[in-house]
mmCIF file of C-alpha atoms in Angstrom:
data_model
loop_
_atom_site.group_PDB
_atom_site.id
_atom_site.type_symbol
_atom_site.label_atom_id
_atom_site.label_comp_id
_atom_site.label_asym_id
_atom_site.label_seq_id
_atom_site.Cartn_x
_atom_site.Cartn_y
_atom_site.Cartn_z
ATOM 1 C CA MET A 266 91.006 60.350 110.840
ATOM 2 C CA ASP A 267 93.895 61.888 112.727
ATOM 3 C CA THR A 268 94.958 63.705 109.531
ATOM 4 C CA ASN A 269 91.442 65.348 109.311
ATOM 5 C CA LYS A 270 91.510 66.499 112.850
ATOM 6 C CA THR A 271 95.018 67.940 112.379
ATOM 7 C CA GLY A 272 93.766 69.750 109.164
ATOM 8 C CA LEU A 273 90.832 71.076 111.042
ATOM 9 C CA TRP A 274 92.762 72.214 113.818
ATOM 10 C CA ARG A 275 95.304 74.015 111.546
ATOM 11 C CA VAL A 276 92.434 75.882 109.858
ATOM 12 C CA ILE A 277 91.066 77.019 113.344
ATOM 13 C CA SER A 278 94.475 77.995 114.708
ATOM 14 C CA GLN A 279 96.006 79.594 111.726
ATOM 15 C CA GLY A 280 93.160 80.554 109.515
ATOM 16 C CA SER A 281 91.799 84.079 108.852
ATOM 17 C CA LEU A 282 90.631 85.453 112.337
ATOM 18 C CA VAL A 283 88.668 88.052 110.394
ATOM 19 C CA LYS A 284 86.626 85.509 108.389
ATOM 20 C CA GLN A 285 86.190 83.297 111.500
ATOM 21 C CA ILE A 286 84.807 86.199 113.560
ATOM 22 C CA LEU A 287 82.476 87.238 110.690
ATOM 23 C CA VAL A 288 81.297 83.711 110.380
ATOM 24 C CA GLY A 289 80.706 83.649 114.156
ATOM 25 C CA LEU A 290 78.697 86.940 113.891
ATOM 26 C CA ILE A 291 76.602 85.784 110.951
ATOM 27 C CA ALA A 292 75.793 82.527 112.687
ATOM 28 C CA GLY A 293 74.874 84.221 115.957
ATOM 29 C CA ILE A 294 72.545 86.727 113.957
ATOM 30 C CA LEU A 295 70.992 83.685 112.086
ATOM 31 C CA LEU A 296 70.484 81.524 115.390
ATOM 32 C CA ALA A 297 68.756 84.587 117.141
ATOM 33 C CA TRP A 298 66.532 85.031 114.087
ATOM 34 C CA LEU A 299 65.611 81.519 113.406
ATOM 35 C CA TRP A 300 65.636 79.934 116.798
ATOM 36 C CA PRO A 301 65.568 82.377 119.686
ATOM 37 C CA SER A 302 65.043 79.936 122.474
ATOM 38 C CA ALA A 303 68.233 78.118 121.460
ATOM 39 C CA ALA A 304 70.169 81.277 121.018
ATOM 40 C CA LYS A 305 69.560 82.223 124.671
ATOM 41 C CA ASN A 306 71.005 79.120 125.758
ATOM 42 C CA VAL A 307 74.629 79.783 124.130
ATOM 43 C CA ALA A 308 74.947 82.764 126.374
ATOM 44 C CA LEU A 309 77.658 80.741 128.312
ATOM 45 C CA LEU A 310 79.986 80.792 125.325
ATOM 46 C CA GLY A 311 80.039 84.519 125.430
ATOM 47 C CA ASP A 312 80.214 84.557 129.201
ATOM 48 C CA LEU A 313 83.316 82.317 129.084
ATOM 49 C CA PHE A 314 84.938 84.502 126.504
ATOM 50 C CA VAL A 315 84.397 87.740 128.366
ATOM 51 C CA SER A 316 85.710 86.086 131.592
ATOM 52 C CA ALA A 317 88.882 84.993 129.819
ATOM 53 C CA LEU A 318 89.423 88.522 128.569
ATOM 54 C CA LYS A 319 88.892 89.752 132.196
ATOM 55 C CA ALA A 320 91.466 87.224 133.504
ATOM 56 C CA VAL A 321 94.269 87.959 131.059
ATOM 57 C CA ALA A 322 94.155 91.623 130.420
ATOM 58 C CA PRO A 323 95.486 92.924 133.916
ATOM 59 C CA VAL A 324 98.476 90.467 133.685
ATOM 60 C CA LEU A 325 98.911 91.445 130.087
ATOM 61 C CA VAL A 326 99.145 95.309 130.916
ATOM 62 C CA TRP A 327 101.559 94.630 133.717
ATOM 63 C CA VAL A 328 104.103 92.536 131.993
ATOM 64 C CA LEU A 329 103.999 94.383 128.638
ATOM 65 C CA VAL A 330 104.755 97.703 130.243
ATOM 66 C CA MET A 331 107.269 96.372 132.768
ATOM 67 C CA SER A 332 109.068 94.300 129.961
ATOM 68 C CA SER A 333 109.152 97.407 127.624
ATOM 69 C CA ILE A 334 110.614 99.816 130.094
ATOM 70 C CA ALA A 335 113.061 97.101 131.464
ATOM 71 C CA ASN A 336 114.524 96.213 128.167
ATOM 72 C CA HIS A 337 114.512 99.761 126.723
ATOM 73 C CA ARG A 338 117.822 100.336 124.981
ATOM 74 C CA GLN A 339 119.667 103.465 126.273
ATOM 75 C CA GLY A 340 121.324 105.952 124.096
ATOM 76 C CA GLN A 341 118.734 106.030 121.247
ATOM 77 C CA LYS A 342 119.970 108.283 118.313
ATOM 78 C CA THR A 343 118.916 111.950 118.535
ATOM 79 C CA ASN A 344 117.738 112.104 115.021
ATOM 80 C CA ILE A 345 114.474 110.272 115.919
ATOM 81 C CA LYS A 346 113.490 112.746 118.445
ATOM 82 C CA PRO A 347 111.406 114.994 116.104
ATOM 83 C CA ILE A 348 109.648 111.756 115.002
ATOM 84 C CA LEU A 349 108.850 110.923 118.549
ATOM 85 C CA VAL A 350 107.293 114.318 119.054
ATOM 86 C CA LEU A 351 104.993 113.774 115.983
ATOM 87 C CA TYR A 352 104.218 110.242 117.216
ATOM 88 C CA ILE A 353 103.126 111.734 120.665
ATOM 89 C CA LEU A 354 101.173 114.623 119.035
ATOM 90 C CA GLY A 355 99.528 112.502 116.661
ATOM 91 C CA THR A 356 98.140 109.856 119.133
ATOM 92 C CA PHE A 357 97.074 112.755 121.528
ATOM 93 C CA PHE A 358 95.190 114.762 118.797
ATOM 94 C CA ALA A 359 93.616 111.463 117.565
ATOM 95 C CA ALA A 360 92.182 111.004 121.088
ATOM 96 C CA VAL A 361 90.897 114.544 121.119
ATOM 97 C CA VAL A 362 89.226 113.996 117.750
ATOM 98 C CA ALA A 363 87.568 110.806 119.349
ATOM 99 C CA VAL A 364 86.320 112.804 122.297
ATOM 100 C CA ILE A 365 84.944 115.430 119.966
ATOM 101 C CA GLY A 366 83.220 112.821 117.731
ATOM 102 C CA SER A 367 81.831 111.031 120.797
ATOM 103 C CA PHE A 368 80.332 114.082 122.029
ATOM 104 C CA ILE A 369 78.799 115.214 118.716
ATOM 105 C CA PHE A 370 77.574 111.617 117.951
ATOM 106 C CA PRO A 371 76.920 109.845 121.342
ATOM 107 C CA SER A 372 76.574 105.967 121.189
ATOM 108 C CA ASN A 373 74.888 103.623 123.382
ATOM 109 C CA LEU A 374 75.811 99.995 124.169
ATOM 110 C CA VAL A 375 73.896 97.186 125.710
ATOM 111 C CA LEU A 376 75.545 96.628 129.162
ATOM 112 C CA VAL A 377 74.493 94.744 132.252
ATOM 113 C CA VAL A 378 75.128 96.714 135.271
ATOM 114 C CA GLY A 379 74.627 95.672 138.954
ATOM 115 C CA ASP A 380 73.436 97.985 141.703
ATOM 116 C CA SER A 381 76.958 98.186 143.257
ATOM 117 C CA GLN A 382 79.020 98.218 140.181
ATOM 118 C CA LEU A 383 78.843 101.923 139.390
ATOM 119 C CA ASN A 384 80.505 104.828 141.302
ATOM 120 C CA PRO A 385 81.047 107.698 138.896
ATOM 121 C CA PRO A 386 83.033 110.825 139.895
ATOM 122 C CA SER A 387 81.158 114.099 139.723
ATOM 123 C CA ASN A 388 84.059 116.345 138.522
ATOM 124 C CA ILE A 389 87.767 116.577 137.545
ATOM 125 C CA ALA A 390 88.895 116.841 141.127
ATOM 126 C CA GLU A 391 87.224 113.446 141.980
ATOM 127 C CA VAL A 392 88.741 111.944 138.988
ATOM 128 C CA LEU A 393 92.155 113.008 139.938
ATOM 129 C CA LYS A 394 91.647 111.907 143.676
ATOM 130 C CA GLY A 395 90.547 108.503 142.367
ATOM 131 C CA LEU A 396 93.660 108.252 140.076
ATOM 132 C CA LEU A 397 95.989 108.791 143.013
ATOM 133 C CA ILE A 398 94.269 106.453 145.151
ATOM 134 C CA ASN A 399 94.510 103.756 142.572
ATOM 135 C CA ILE A 400 98.053 104.528 141.944
ATOM 136 C CA PHE A 401 99.205 103.692 145.383
ATOM 137 C CA ALA A 402 97.126 100.526 145.671
ATOM 138 C CA ASN A 403 98.512 97.158 146.761
ATOM 139 C CA PRO A 404 99.905 95.521 143.405
ATOM 140 C CA ILE A 405 98.210 92.118 144.172
ATOM 141 C CA ASP A 406 94.959 93.915 145.050
ATOM 142 C CA ALA A 407 95.296 95.736 141.900
ATOM 143 C CA LEU A 408 95.604 92.733 139.581
ATOM 144 C CA ILE A 409 92.731 90.985 141.448
ATOM 145 C CA LYS A 410 90.341 94.009 141.216
ATOM 146 C CA GLY A 411 91.411 94.988 137.777
ATOM 147 C CA ASN A 412 92.813 98.422 139.019
ATOM 148 C CA TYR A 413 94.490 99.301 135.806
ATOM 149 C CA VAL A 414 95.880 102.538 136.844
ATOM 150 C CA GLY A 415 97.590 100.821 139.858
ATOM 151 C CA ILE A 416 98.634 97.950 137.639
ATOM 152 C CA LEU A 417 100.152 100.580 135.240
ATOM 153 C CA ALA A 418 102.022 102.449 138.117
ATOM 154 C CA TRP A 419 103.473 99.377 139.368
ATOM 155 C CA ALA A 420 104.495 98.203 135.948
ATOM 156 C CA ILE A 421 106.381 101.459 135.306
ATOM 157 C CA GLY A 422 108.095 101.294 138.901
ATOM 158 C CA LEU A 423 109.267 97.776 138.371
ATOM 159 C CA GLY A 424 110.309 98.386 134.920
ATOM 160 C CA ILE A 425 112.547 101.296 135.896
ATOM 161 C CA ALA A 426 113.954 99.323 138.654
ATOM 162 C CA LEU A 427 114.671 96.384 136.380
ATOM 163 C CA ARG A 428 116.598 98.436 133.864
ATOM 164 C CA HIS A 429 119.580 98.045 136.382
ATOM 165 C CA ALA A 430 119.122 94.194 136.398
ATOM 166 C CA ASN A 431 121.467 91.955 134.752
ATOM 167 C CA ASP A 432 120.718 90.642 131.090
ATOM 168 C CA THR A 433 119.570 87.349 132.375
ATOM 169 C CA THR A 434 116.872 88.908 134.577
ATOM 170 C CA LYS A 435 115.703 91.269 131.638
ATOM 171 C CA ASN A 436 115.538 88.200 129.275
ATOM 172 C CA LEU A 437 113.397 86.547 131.785
ATOM 173 C CA VAL A 438 110.992 89.332 132.054
ATOM 174 C CA HIS A 439 110.814 89.455 128.204
ATOM 175 C CA ASP A 440 110.205 85.855 127.886
ATOM 176 C CA PHE A 441 107.417 86.184 130.633
ATOM 177 C CA SER A 442 105.828 88.933 128.458
ATOM 178 C CA ASN A 443 106.166 86.815 125.330
ATOM 179 C CA ALA A 444 104.463 83.953 127.139
ATOM 180 C CA VAL A 445 101.461 86.155 128.309
ATOM 181 C CA THR A 446 101.141 87.586 124.905
ATOM 182 C CA GLN A 447 100.840 84.063 123.541
ATOM 183 C CA LEU A 448 98.181 83.406 125.923
ATOM 184 C CA VAL A 449 96.228 86.486 124.662
ATOM 185 C CA ARG A 450 96.432 85.206 121.154
ATOM 186 C CA VAL A 451 94.863 81.922 122.333
ATOM 187 C CA VAL A 452 92.172 83.834 123.954
ATOM 188 C CA ILE A 453 91.622 86.139 120.862
ATOM 189 C CA ARG A 454 91.489 82.853 118.769
ATOM 190 C CA LEU A 455 88.534 82.028 120.773
ATOM 191 C CA ALA A 456 86.789 85.142 119.725
ATOM 192 C CA PRO A 457 84.546 83.690 116.940
ATOM 193 C CA VAL A 458 83.058 81.260 119.365
ATOM 194 C CA GLY A 459 82.649 83.900 121.975
ATOM 195 C CA ILE A 460 81.095 86.498 119.498
ATOM 196 C CA PHE A 461 78.703 83.756 118.298
ATOM 197 C CA GLY A 462 77.356 83.181 121.847
ATOM 198 C CA LEU A 463 77.349 86.989 122.724
ATOM 199 C CA VAL A 464 75.583 88.049 119.530
ATOM 200 C CA ALA A 465 73.055 85.153 119.585
ATOM 201 C CA SER A 466 71.951 85.559 123.294
ATOM 202 C CA THR A 467 72.057 89.421 122.996
ATOM 203 C CA ILE A 468 69.998 89.661 120.033
ATOM 204 C CA ALA A 469 67.476 86.939 121.227
ATOM 205 C CA THR A 470 67.050 88.838 124.501
ATOM 206 C CA THR A 471 67.011 92.343 123.338
ATOM 207 C CA GLY A 472 65.948 92.214 119.678
ATOM 208 C CA PHE A 473 67.593 93.330 116.506
ATOM 209 C CA GLU A 474 67.612 96.907 117.761
ATOM 210 C CA THR A 475 70.894 96.130 119.487
ATOM 211 C CA LEU A 476 72.671 95.927 115.997
ATOM 212 C CA LYS A 477 71.875 99.531 115.304
ATOM 213 C CA GLY A 478 73.900 100.684 118.417
ATOM 214 C CA TYR A 479 76.842 98.615 117.088
ATOM 215 C CA ILE A 480 76.633 99.995 113.620
ATOM 216 C CA HIS A 481 76.536 103.510 115.019
ATOM 217 C CA VAL A 482 79.572 103.049 117.356
ATOM 218 C CA LEU A 483 81.401 101.601 114.349
ATOM 219 C CA ALA A 484 80.513 104.549 112.240
ATOM 220 C CA VAL A 485 81.965 106.858 114.887
ATOM 221 C CA LEU A 486 85.169 104.892 115.169
ATOM 222 C CA VAL A 487 85.772 104.702 111.461
ATOM 223 C CA GLY A 488 84.790 108.291 111.018
ATOM 224 C CA CYS A 489 87.017 109.668 113.597
ATOM 225 C CA MET A 490 89.924 107.588 112.043
ATOM 226 C CA LEU A 491 89.304 108.992 108.668
ATOM 227 C CA VAL A 492 89.357 112.575 110.256
ATOM 228 C CA VAL A 493 92.712 111.721 111.783
ATOM 229 C CA ALA A 494 94.097 110.386 108.492
ATOM 230 C CA LEU A 495 92.667 113.118 106.204
ATOM 231 C CA VAL A 496 92.715 116.300 108.326
ATOM 232 C CA VAL A 497 94.860 115.889 111.520
ATOM 233 C CA ASN A 498 97.894 114.130 110.028
ATOM 234 C CA PRO A 499 97.991 116.427 107.018
ATOM 235 C CA LEU A 500 97.899 119.453 109.329
ATOM 236 C CA ILE A 501 100.854 117.911 111.379
ATOM 237 C CA VAL A 502 102.883 117.105 108.212
ATOM 238 C CA TYR A 503 102.261 120.779 106.857
ATOM 239 C CA TRP A 504 103.353 122.288 110.107
ATOM 240 C CA LYS A 505 106.678 120.250 109.676
ATOM 241 C CA ILE A 506 107.233 120.472 105.870
ATOM 242 C CA ARG A 507 105.485 123.773 105.206
ATOM 243 C CA ARG A 508 104.070 122.656 101.822
ATOM 244 C CA ASN A 509 101.025 120.731 100.426
ATOM 245 C CA PRO A 510 101.058 117.495 102.581
ATOM 246 C CA PHE A 511 98.358 115.583 100.714
ATOM 247 C CA PRO A 512 100.670 113.938 98.020
ATOM 248 C CA LEU A 513 102.647 112.372 100.672
ATOM 249 C CA VAL A 514 99.629 111.488 102.888
ATOM 250 C CA PHE A 515 97.849 109.697 99.926
ATOM 251 C CA ALA A 516 101.102 107.908 98.947
ATOM 252 C CA CYS A 517 101.395 106.509 102.631
ATOM 253 C CA LEU A 518 97.855 105.442 102.698
ATOM 254 C CA ARG A 519 97.907 103.768 99.350
ATOM 255 C CA GLU A 520 101.080 102.022 99.691
ATOM 256 C CA SER A 521 101.272 101.355 103.290
ATOM 257 C CA GLY A 522 97.680 101.643 104.706
ATOM 258 C CA VAL A 523 96.078 99.365 102.323
ATOM 259 C CA THR A 524 98.550 96.587 102.958
ATOM 260 C CA ALA A 525 98.118 96.961 106.791
ATOM 261 C CA PHE A 526 94.387 97.070 106.434
ATOM 262 C CA PHE A 527 94.467 93.552 105.238
ATOM 263 C CA THR A 528 97.228 92.137 107.345
ATOM 264 C CA ARG A 529 95.906 93.803 110.608
ATOM 265 C CA SER A 530 99.489 93.868 112.229
ATOM 266 C CA SER A 531 101.701 96.944 112.404
ATOM 267 C CA ALA A 532 104.514 94.624 113.062
ATOM 268 C CA ALA A 533 103.992 92.558 109.849
ATOM 269 C CA ASN A 534 103.744 95.888 107.845
ATOM 270 C CA ILE A 535 107.253 96.865 108.924
ATOM 271 C CA PRO A 536 109.031 95.591 105.804
ATOM 272 C CA VAL A 537 106.564 97.324 103.531
ATOM 273 C CA ASN A 538 107.169 100.622 105.317
ATOM 274 C CA MET A 539 110.926 100.158 105.361
ATOM 275 C CA ALA A 540 110.666 99.449 101.398
ATOM 276 C CA MET A 541 108.625 102.599 100.996
ATOM 277 C CA CYS A 542 111.144 104.747 102.964
ATOM 278 C CA ARG A 543 113.916 103.218 100.756
ATOM 279 C CA ARG A 544 112.146 104.155 97.574
ATOM 280 C CA MET A 545 111.534 107.756 98.941
ATOM 281 C CA ASN A 546 115.481 107.948 99.566
ATOM 282 C CA LEU A 547 114.974 108.879 103.162
ATOM 283 C CA HIS A 548 117.715 108.590 105.678
ATOM 284 C CA GLU A 549 118.254 104.846 106.458
ATOM 285 C CA ASP A 550 119.743 105.550 109.904
ATOM 286 C CA THR A 551 116.483 107.342 110.847
ATOM 287 C CA TYR A 552 113.829 105.055 109.408
ATOM 288 C CA SER A 553 115.648 101.931 110.430
ATOM 289 C CA VAL A 554 114.894 103.121 114.024
ATOM 290 C CA SER A 555 111.617 105.010 113.553
ATOM 291 C CA ILE A 556 109.572 102.550 111.724
ATOM 292 C CA PRO A 557 110.053 99.559 114.237
ATOM 293 C CA LEU A 558 109.509 102.093 116.896
ATOM 294 C CA GLY A 559 106.558 103.509 115.447
ATOM 295 C CA ALA A 560 105.027 99.953 115.041
ATOM 296 C CA THR A 561 105.007 99.872 118.936
ATOM 297 C CA ILE A 562 104.248 103.374 120.198
ATOM 298 C CA ASN A 563 102.477 105.286 117.221
ATOM 299 C CA MET A 564 98.810 104.162 117.805
ATOM 300 C CA ALA A 565 96.590 106.910 116.742
ATOM 301 C CA GLY A 566 94.003 104.436 115.656
ATOM 302 C CA ALA A 567 94.324 102.657 119.093
ATOM 303 C CA ALA A 568 93.747 106.091 120.876
ATOM 304 C CA VAL A 569 90.523 106.599 118.860
ATOM 305 C CA THR A 570 89.370 103.074 119.706
ATOM 306 C CA ILE A 571 90.045 103.363 123.410
ATOM 307 C CA THR A 572 88.377 106.813 123.598
ATOM 308 C CA VAL A 573 85.211 106.246 121.560
ATOM 309 C CA LEU A 574 84.399 102.911 123.285
ATOM 310 C CA THR A 575 84.990 104.275 126.646
ATOM 311 C CA LEU A 576 82.806 107.278 126.062
ATOM 312 C CA ALA A 577 80.344 105.024 124.662
ATOM 313 C CA ALA A 578 80.228 103.282 128.020
ATOM 314 C CA VAL A 579 80.052 106.496 129.894
ATOM 315 C CA HIS A 580 77.214 107.880 127.835
ATOM 316 C CA THR A 581 75.268 104.564 128.120
ATOM 317 C CA LEU A 582 75.651 104.659 131.862
ATOM 318 C CA GLY A 583 74.605 108.358 132.069
ATOM 319 C CA ILE A 584 77.876 109.554 133.633
ATOM 320 C CA PRO A 585 78.499 113.357 133.168
ATOM 321 C CA VAL A 586 81.687 114.345 131.643
ATOM 322 C CA ASP A 587 83.267 117.891 131.884
ATOM 323 C CA ILE A 588 85.861 119.437 129.487
ATOM 324 C CA PRO A 589 88.828 118.876 131.899
ATOM 325 C CA THR A 590 87.743 115.224 132.303
ATOM 326 C CA ALA A 591 87.526 114.773 128.490
ATOM 327 C CA LEU A 592 90.975 116.274 128.124
ATOM 328 C CA LEU A 593 92.456 113.983 130.747
ATOM 329 C CA LEU A 594 90.715 111.068 128.995
ATOM 330 C CA SER A 595 92.505 112.057 125.950
ATOM 331 C CA VAL A 596 96.047 112.010 127.639
ATOM 332 C CA VAL A 597 95.139 108.607 129.376
ATOM 333 C CA ALA A 598 93.956 107.235 126.054
ATOM 334 C CA ALA A 599 97.080 108.233 124.223
ATOM 335 C CA VAL A 600 99.317 106.780 126.972
ATOM 336 C CA CYS A 601 97.212 103.450 126.992
ATOM 337 C CA ALA A 602 97.503 103.389 123.156
ATOM 338 C CA CYS A 603 101.419 103.724 123.295
ATOM 339 C CA GLY A 604 101.187 100.374 125.452
ATOM 340 C CA ALA A 605 98.729 98.509 123.129
ATOM 341 C CA SER A 606 99.897 95.059 122.590
ATOM 342 C CA GLY A 607 100.912 93.792 119.145
ATOM 343 C CA VAL A 608 98.132 91.114 118.989
ATOM 344 C CA ALA A 609 94.979 91.723 116.782
ATOM 345 C CA GLY A 610 92.428 93.767 119.010
ATOM 346 C CA GLY A 611 95.225 94.523 121.442
ATOM 347 C CA SER A 612 93.970 98.232 121.947
ATOM 348 C CA LEU A 613 90.708 96.705 123.220
ATOM 349 C CA LEU A 614 92.361 95.185 126.183
ATOM 350 C CA LEU A 615 93.360 98.656 127.407
ATOM 351 C CA ILE A 616 89.888 99.905 127.429
ATOM 352 C CA PRO A 617 89.300 99.034 131.075
ATOM 353 C CA LEU A 618 92.111 101.281 132.088
ATOM 354 C CA ALA A 619 90.306 104.219 130.715
ATOM 355 C CA CYS A 620 87.008 103.155 132.128
ATOM 356 C CA ASN A 621 88.514 103.111 135.580
ATOM 357 C CA MET A 622 88.657 106.861 135.405
ATOM 358 C CA PHE A 623 84.834 107.080 135.469
ATOM 359 C CA GLY A 624 84.352 104.441 138.333
ATOM 360 C CA ILE A 625 83.191 101.763 135.824
ATOM 361 C CA SER A 626 83.893 98.510 137.055
ATOM 362 C CA ASN A 627 86.073 95.823 135.264
ATOM 363 C CA GLU A 628 83.204 93.560 134.817
ATOM 364 C CA VAL A 629 81.289 96.253 132.888
ATOM 365 C CA ALA A 630 84.523 97.378 131.030
ATOM 366 C CA MET A 631 84.987 93.871 129.745
ATOM 367 C CA GLN A 632 81.638 93.993 128.172
ATOM 368 C CA VAL A 633 82.660 96.981 126.148
ATOM 369 C CA VAL A 634 85.723 95.021 125.187
ATOM 370 C CA ALA A 635 83.306 92.264 124.003
ATOM 371 C CA VAL A 636 81.554 94.828 121.937
ATOM 372 C CA GLY A 637 84.712 96.091 120.449
ATOM 373 C CA VAL A 638 85.707 92.427 119.415
ATOM 374 C CA MET A 639 82.192 92.138 117.787
ATOM 375 C CA ILE A 640 82.864 95.260 115.512
ATOM 376 C CA GLY A 641 86.703 94.317 115.252
ATOM 377 C CA VAL A 642 86.341 92.780 111.829
ATOM 378 C CA LEU A 643 86.330 96.397 110.409
ATOM 379 C CA GLN A 644 87.581 98.517 113.301
ATOM 380 C CA ASP A 645 90.837 96.790 113.693
ATOM 381 C CA SER A 646 91.627 96.769 109.951
ATOM 382 C CA VAL A 647 91.062 100.500 109.711
ATOM 383 C CA GLU A 648 92.953 101.087 112.993
ATOM 384 C CA THR A 649 95.956 99.102 111.760
ATOM 385 C CA GLY A 650 95.884 100.940 108.354
ATOM 386 C CA LEU A 651 96.045 104.325 110.177
ATOM 387 C CA ASN A 652 98.599 103.290 112.611
ATOM 388 C CA SER A 653 101.100 101.853 110.147
ATOM 389 C CA SER A 654 100.681 104.485 107.300
ATOM 390 C CA THR A 655 101.380 107.123 110.053
ATOM 391 C CA ASP A 656 104.755 105.532 110.951
ATOM 392 C CA VAL A 657 106.118 106.142 107.392
ATOM 393 C CA LEU A 658 104.298 109.489 106.957
ATOM 394 C CA PHE A 659 105.822 111.187 110.043
ATOM 395 C CA THR A 660 109.190 109.758 109.297
ATOM 396 C CA ALA A 661 109.063 111.161 105.790
ATOM 397 C CA ALA A 662 107.836 114.419 106.952
ATOM 398 C CA VAL A 663 110.830 114.778 109.420
ATOM 399 C CA CYS A 664 113.397 113.517 106.851
ATOM 400 C CA LEU A 665 112.026 115.979 104.264
ATOM 401 C CA ALA A 666 112.040 118.843 106.598
ATOM 402 C CA GLU A 667 115.665 118.007 107.585
ATOM 403 C CA ASP A 668 116.556 117.991 103.855
ATOM 404 C CA ASP A 669 114.809 121.307 103.378
ATOM 405 C CA ARG A 670 116.651 122.889 106.457
ATOM 406 C CA LEU A 671 120.155 121.666 104.936
ATOM 407 C CA ALA A 672 119.337 122.860 101.564
ATOM 408 C CA ASN A 673 118.327 126.234 102.931
ATOM 409 C CA SER A 674 121.590 126.438 104.921
ATOM 410 C CA GLU A 675 123.567 125.618 101.797
ATOM 411 C CA ALA A 676 121.747 128.255 99.730
ATOM 412 C CA GLN A 677 122.561 130.906 102.468
ATOM 413 C CA LEU A 678 126.042 129.970 102.658
ATOM 414 C CA SER A 679 126.431 130.172 98.798
ATOM 415 C CA HIS A 680 124.575 133.574 98.734
ATOM 416 C CA ARG A 681 127.078 134.961 101.265
ATOM 417 C CA ASP A 682 130.071 133.603 99.207
#
């Protein structure tokens, strides 16, 4: 009996999360279809899951950013600076593509909003004013109220201050970050049960029309990521190497993107990217740094996810968005994406930070996160495939451009001789 229980627990805790979420999704749809009255009674499972996300997300953002800055190694090699520039540009332009896609194909979500939960800004000036007020909020109050801008500001400040601490303190901060990340993994592991409750109760209450909204927002997400992979990234690579970028783009998508799609982990795909760089005869002193770094900060797919789901909530709530505010959202989404955690669906937990810009409460923002988890079976796979393949793509582009520059210099010297 104990052996059977142990085996069942191993399947639940170590089995494929994608398959488990898919089972929960299908089970929720079937229950809502076959037994609507019972489906409404399982809403508690979804509510508990959303509450757990809401509880852990503020602490996660705080400790991840603080630990990352505090433990940053000084004196990084200068030969990765051009790659860092491409990482930043790629992530920002991905957010811009997501803004444009969201304006052209606006999405609606099913959200429960109380009368006092919405206080949208009317223009960019109010957005900036709100950001400044949130930045200087009390850190404890920011954690309690889910003020992610204030949390981010205090995390950056404490991280910079802790860079001068001794190694023991830095290790403690790093261990604390790992502990919180482990708690997030436990919460994410509960996603199948939470999704079952959310889907069953939502469809039983609002009908199957709700699924159309989820399919629409998923199509916008995947469509924007494909535009980034097949249009934006090739343009950036062409700007760098000045020749046809598509052979390199398709090679990276085929050898790196496909593997990352199924593993759903940029960190787990690092050996694949390193091996590909080695086969391409790239500079080892460059890719040995840029590939692990890219798995942490090069998050174009995460920028798309954060932007599309945030604007879906904004559109659903009828909040007007002008062009300057949309550009500011692109910057915020790019910064958020660089801080996305390494767990599956980690980018979703940073959506509340972007939602804060529009006066959307943490309670409503976490409902958006739950929607993201529902469609995460496909969304997170595509996102990871884009993120990881772009790591090796931009690394290769910089190395090839450097080789071309050296070859041209040698050719000019030979011509002079």
